[in-house]
């Protein structure tokens, strides 16, 4: 304003005004263009190729498998392949606001990246930090296109956990399967994370436990019978038409 | 006011058009991915919520099972996927602490859900 009043002179001011106006308009248009490009980039298909722990998958509009993209970014925690249902990955993300839970909760989910058409769920997960036991565990039952079921157990454990054990019981007797958790690659998910594929034939219950960083068993267990409830419920599903 | 200070209305209109266009893109994008959410609860002990989002031909359904009362009883959602049947959700892994268990499907439609509390029982079905 001060500059404009001080620079008043018919022809030079007009010329200087013309020189000033286009840059302001261009800057606005450029900013709008950048915003537009960012919006388009957000809706773009996620990068193809092998994902590794620590990779961040951009959020965007919902997308079908294999992306099964969330609206928020996901950090890859670990990946694997099942003989029954193919590749999977465990990721971390922060929850969006919803009636169920507050925004910003630390969440993990186990996603099948090539789900069979017959499998009901592309992913299962949970949000929130573990309780007093330090262990959080959930399951993902899955089907191949022939209706064969498999079951994944996955979850979180304290940093440095030596092993997570799933102690199975059932008609087949007792069996323990174990896995070594890996450190979370997401800063908002503390501790370690783990995934196990669980045999279901002859087993219908069990407990999840872990040994700490010193190799000492922690004397708290999590009941795993609910995992098998889910496997059974999925086995009973009708094939889709 | 000098000529140097007078705004260019043509320029302003062009700038506004750009801003409106960007704004429309944001609004339309948001509507395409707008979430629809319904919940059913049981006596304040837990809730089962479904969140649905859709954009073009892509949809995603979440079912959340949330423990809301620290009473020692676990909570999980039950739900039905259209055409194939009923599924039992995960027990909420951390009990009544913040956060819920969730299942995610983008291949089947959700037709109903309810919340079940260990020993106590289940809510009525919330149909969609």
PDB file of C-alpha atoms in Angstrom, chain A residues 138-228:
ATOM      1  CA  UNK A 138      -5.969 -61.761  16.882  1.00  0.00           C
ATOM      2  CA  UNK A 139      -6.670 -64.082  13.994  1.00  0.00           C
ATOM      3  CA  UNK A 140      -7.518 -64.078  10.317  1.00  0.00           C
ATOM      4  CA  UNK A 141      -9.241 -67.172   8.923  1.00  0.00           C
ATOM      5  CA  UNK A 142      -9.041 -67.578   5.149  1.00  0.00           C
ATOM      6  CA  UNK A 143     -10.199 -69.897   2.382  1.00  0.00           C
ATOM      7  CA  UNK A 144      -8.707 -70.867  -0.917  1.00  0.00           C
ATOM      8  CA  UNK A 145     -10.953 -71.248  -3.935  1.00  0.00           C
ATOM      9  CA  UNK A 146     -11.529 -74.912  -3.093  1.00  0.00           C
ATOM     10  CA  UNK A 147     -12.833 -74.054   0.355  1.00  0.00           C
ATOM     11  CA  UNK A 148      -9.727 -75.217   2.215  1.00  0.00           C
ATOM     12  CA  UNK A 149      -9.309 -73.159   5.361  1.00  0.00           C
ATOM     13  CA  UNK A 150      -6.197 -71.770   6.913  1.00  0.00           C
ATOM     14  CA  UNK A 151      -5.786 -69.643   9.973  1.00  0.00           C
ATOM     15  CA  UNK A 152      -3.356 -66.896  10.848  1.00  0.00           C
ATOM     16  CA  UNK A 153      -2.596 -65.692  14.347  1.00  0.00           C
ATOM     17  CA  UNK A 154      -0.882 -62.332  14.639  1.00  0.00           C
ATOM     18  CA  UNK A 155      -0.316 -59.542  17.061  1.00  0.00           C
ATOM     19  CA  UNK A 156       1.992 -57.381  19.115  1.00  0.00           C
ATOM     20  CA  UNK A 157       4.412 -58.189  21.900  1.00  0.00           C
ATOM     21  CA  UNK A 158       6.929 -56.231  23.969  1.00  0.00           C
ATOM     22  CA  UNK A 159      10.176 -55.106  22.419  1.00  0.00           C
ATOM     23  CA  UNK A 160      12.800 -57.800  22.317  1.00  0.00           C
ATOM     24  CA  UNK A 161      10.368 -60.712  22.734  1.00  0.00           C
ATOM     25  CA  UNK A 162      12.316 -63.925  22.211  1.00  0.00           C
ATOM     26  CA  UNK A 163       9.378 -65.964  20.973  1.00  0.00           C
ATOM     27  CA  UNK A 164       5.613 -66.043  20.812  1.00  0.00           C
ATOM     28  CA  UNK A 165       4.190 -69.503  21.331  1.00  0.00           C
ATOM     29  CA  UNK A 166       0.809 -70.829  20.324  1.00  0.00           C
ATOM     30  CA  UNK A 167       0.023 -73.892  22.418  1.00  0.00           C
ATOM     31  CA  UNK A 168      -2.609 -75.847  20.503  1.00  0.00           C
ATOM     32  CA  UNK A 169      -5.061 -78.384  21.908  1.00  0.00           C
ATOM     33  CA  UNK A 170      -7.637 -80.656  20.336  1.00  0.00           C
ATOM     34  CA  UNK A 171      -8.347 -84.142  19.106  1.00  0.00           C
ATOM     35  CA  UNK A 172      -4.922 -84.202  17.491  1.00  0.00           C
ATOM     36  CA  UNK A 173      -3.363 -83.763  20.904  1.00  0.00           C
ATOM     37  CA  UNK A 174      -1.183 -80.898  21.989  1.00  0.00           C
ATOM     38  CA  UNK A 175       1.285 -79.017  19.863  1.00  0.00           C
ATOM     39  CA  UNK A 176       3.234 -75.812  20.233  1.00  0.00           C
ATOM     40  CA  UNK A 177       4.143 -73.608  17.314  1.00  0.00           C
ATOM     41  CA  UNK A 178       6.389 -70.600  17.747  1.00  0.00           C
ATOM     42  CA  UNK A 179       7.621 -67.562  15.949  1.00  0.00           C
ATOM     43  CA  UNK A 180      10.257 -64.905  16.594  1.00  0.00           C
ATOM     44  CA  UNK A 181       8.628 -61.476  16.519  1.00  0.00           C
ATOM     45  CA  UNK A 182      10.236 -58.642  14.616  1.00  0.00           C
ATOM     46  CA  UNK A 183      10.584 -55.017  15.655  1.00  0.00           C
ATOM     47  CA  UNK A 184       7.770 -52.752  14.522  1.00  0.00           C
ATOM     48  CA  UNK A 185       8.826 -50.457  11.693  1.00  0.00           C
ATOM     49  CA  UNK A 186       6.095 -47.961  12.544  1.00  0.00           C
ATOM     50  CA  UNK A 187       6.932 -45.393  15.192  1.00  0.00           C
ATOM     51  CA  UNK A 188       3.351 -45.286  16.451  1.00  0.00           C
ATOM     52  CA  UNK A 189       3.269 -49.070  17.032  1.00  0.00           C
ATOM     53  CA  UNK A 190       5.724 -49.836  19.803  1.00  0.00           C
ATOM     54  CA  UNK A 191       7.376 -53.147  20.492  1.00  0.00           C
ATOM     55  CA  UNK A 192       7.445 -56.184  18.260  1.00  0.00           C
ATOM     56  CA  UNK A 193       4.978 -57.766  15.869  1.00  0.00           C
ATOM     57  CA  UNK A 194       4.424 -61.342  14.766  1.00  0.00           C
ATOM     58  CA  UNK A 195       2.421 -63.611  12.479  1.00  0.00           C
ATOM     59  CA  UNK A 196       1.954 -67.377  12.483  1.00  0.00           C
ATOM     60  CA  UNK A 197       0.013 -69.681  10.225  1.00  0.00           C
ATOM     61  CA  UNK A 198      -1.883 -72.128  12.401  1.00  0.00           C
ATOM     62  CA  UNK A 199      -2.951 -75.710  11.630  1.00  0.00           C
ATOM     63  CA  UNK A 200      -6.652 -76.206  12.172  1.00  0.00           C
ATOM     64  CA  UNK A 201      -7.160 -79.909  11.490  1.00  0.00           C
ATOM     65  CA  UNK A 202      -7.586 -81.604  14.829  1.00  0.00           C
ATOM     66  CA  UNK A 203      -7.186 -78.423  16.880  1.00  0.00           C
ATOM     67  CA  UNK A 204      -9.906 -76.303  18.393  1.00  0.00           C
ATOM     68  CA  UNK A 205      -8.255 -74.358  21.187  1.00  0.00           C
ATOM     69  CA  UNK A 206      -5.095 -73.222  22.832  1.00  0.00           C
ATOM     70  CA  UNK A 207      -3.278 -70.312  24.389  1.00  0.00           C
ATOM     71  CA  UNK A 208      -0.836 -67.689  23.246  1.00  0.00           C
ATOM     72  CA  UNK A 209       2.160 -66.906  25.406  1.00  0.00           C
ATOM     73  CA  UNK A 210       5.589 -65.403  25.018  1.00  0.00           C
ATOM     74  CA  UNK A 211       9.105 -65.439  26.379  1.00  0.00           C
ATOM     75  CA  UNK A 212      10.775 -62.159  27.148  1.00  0.00           C
ATOM     76  CA  UNK A 213      14.045 -60.774  25.882  1.00  0.00           C
ATOM     77  CA  UNK A 214      15.930 -62.882  28.425  1.00  0.00           C
ATOM     78  CA  UNK A 215      14.238 -66.041  27.278  1.00  0.00           C
ATOM     79  CA  UNK A 216      12.063 -66.271  30.394  1.00  0.00           C
ATOM     80  CA  UNK A 217       8.453 -67.402  29.896  1.00  0.00           C
ATOM     81  CA  UNK A 218       6.014 -64.667  30.876  1.00  0.00           C
ATOM     82  CA  UNK A 219       3.349 -66.168  33.125  1.00  0.00           C
ATOM     83  CA  UNK A 220       0.302 -64.745  31.360  1.00  0.00           C
ATOM     84  CA  UNK A 221      -1.512 -66.355  28.490  1.00  0.00           C
ATOM     85  CA  UNK A 222      -4.155 -65.312  26.027  1.00  0.00           C
ATOM     86  CA  UNK A 223      -6.902 -67.749  25.167  1.00  0.00           C
ATOM     87  CA  UNK A 224      -6.804 -68.731  21.490  1.00  0.00           C
ATOM     88  CA  UNK A 225     -10.046 -70.691  21.258  1.00  0.00           C
ATOM     89  CA  UNK A 226     -11.683 -67.703  19.584  1.00  0.00           C
ATOM     90  CA  UNK A 227      -9.292 -68.115  16.663  1.00  0.00           C
ATOM     91  CA  UNK A 228     -10.716 -71.538  16.012  1.00  0.00           C
TER      92      UNK A 228
END
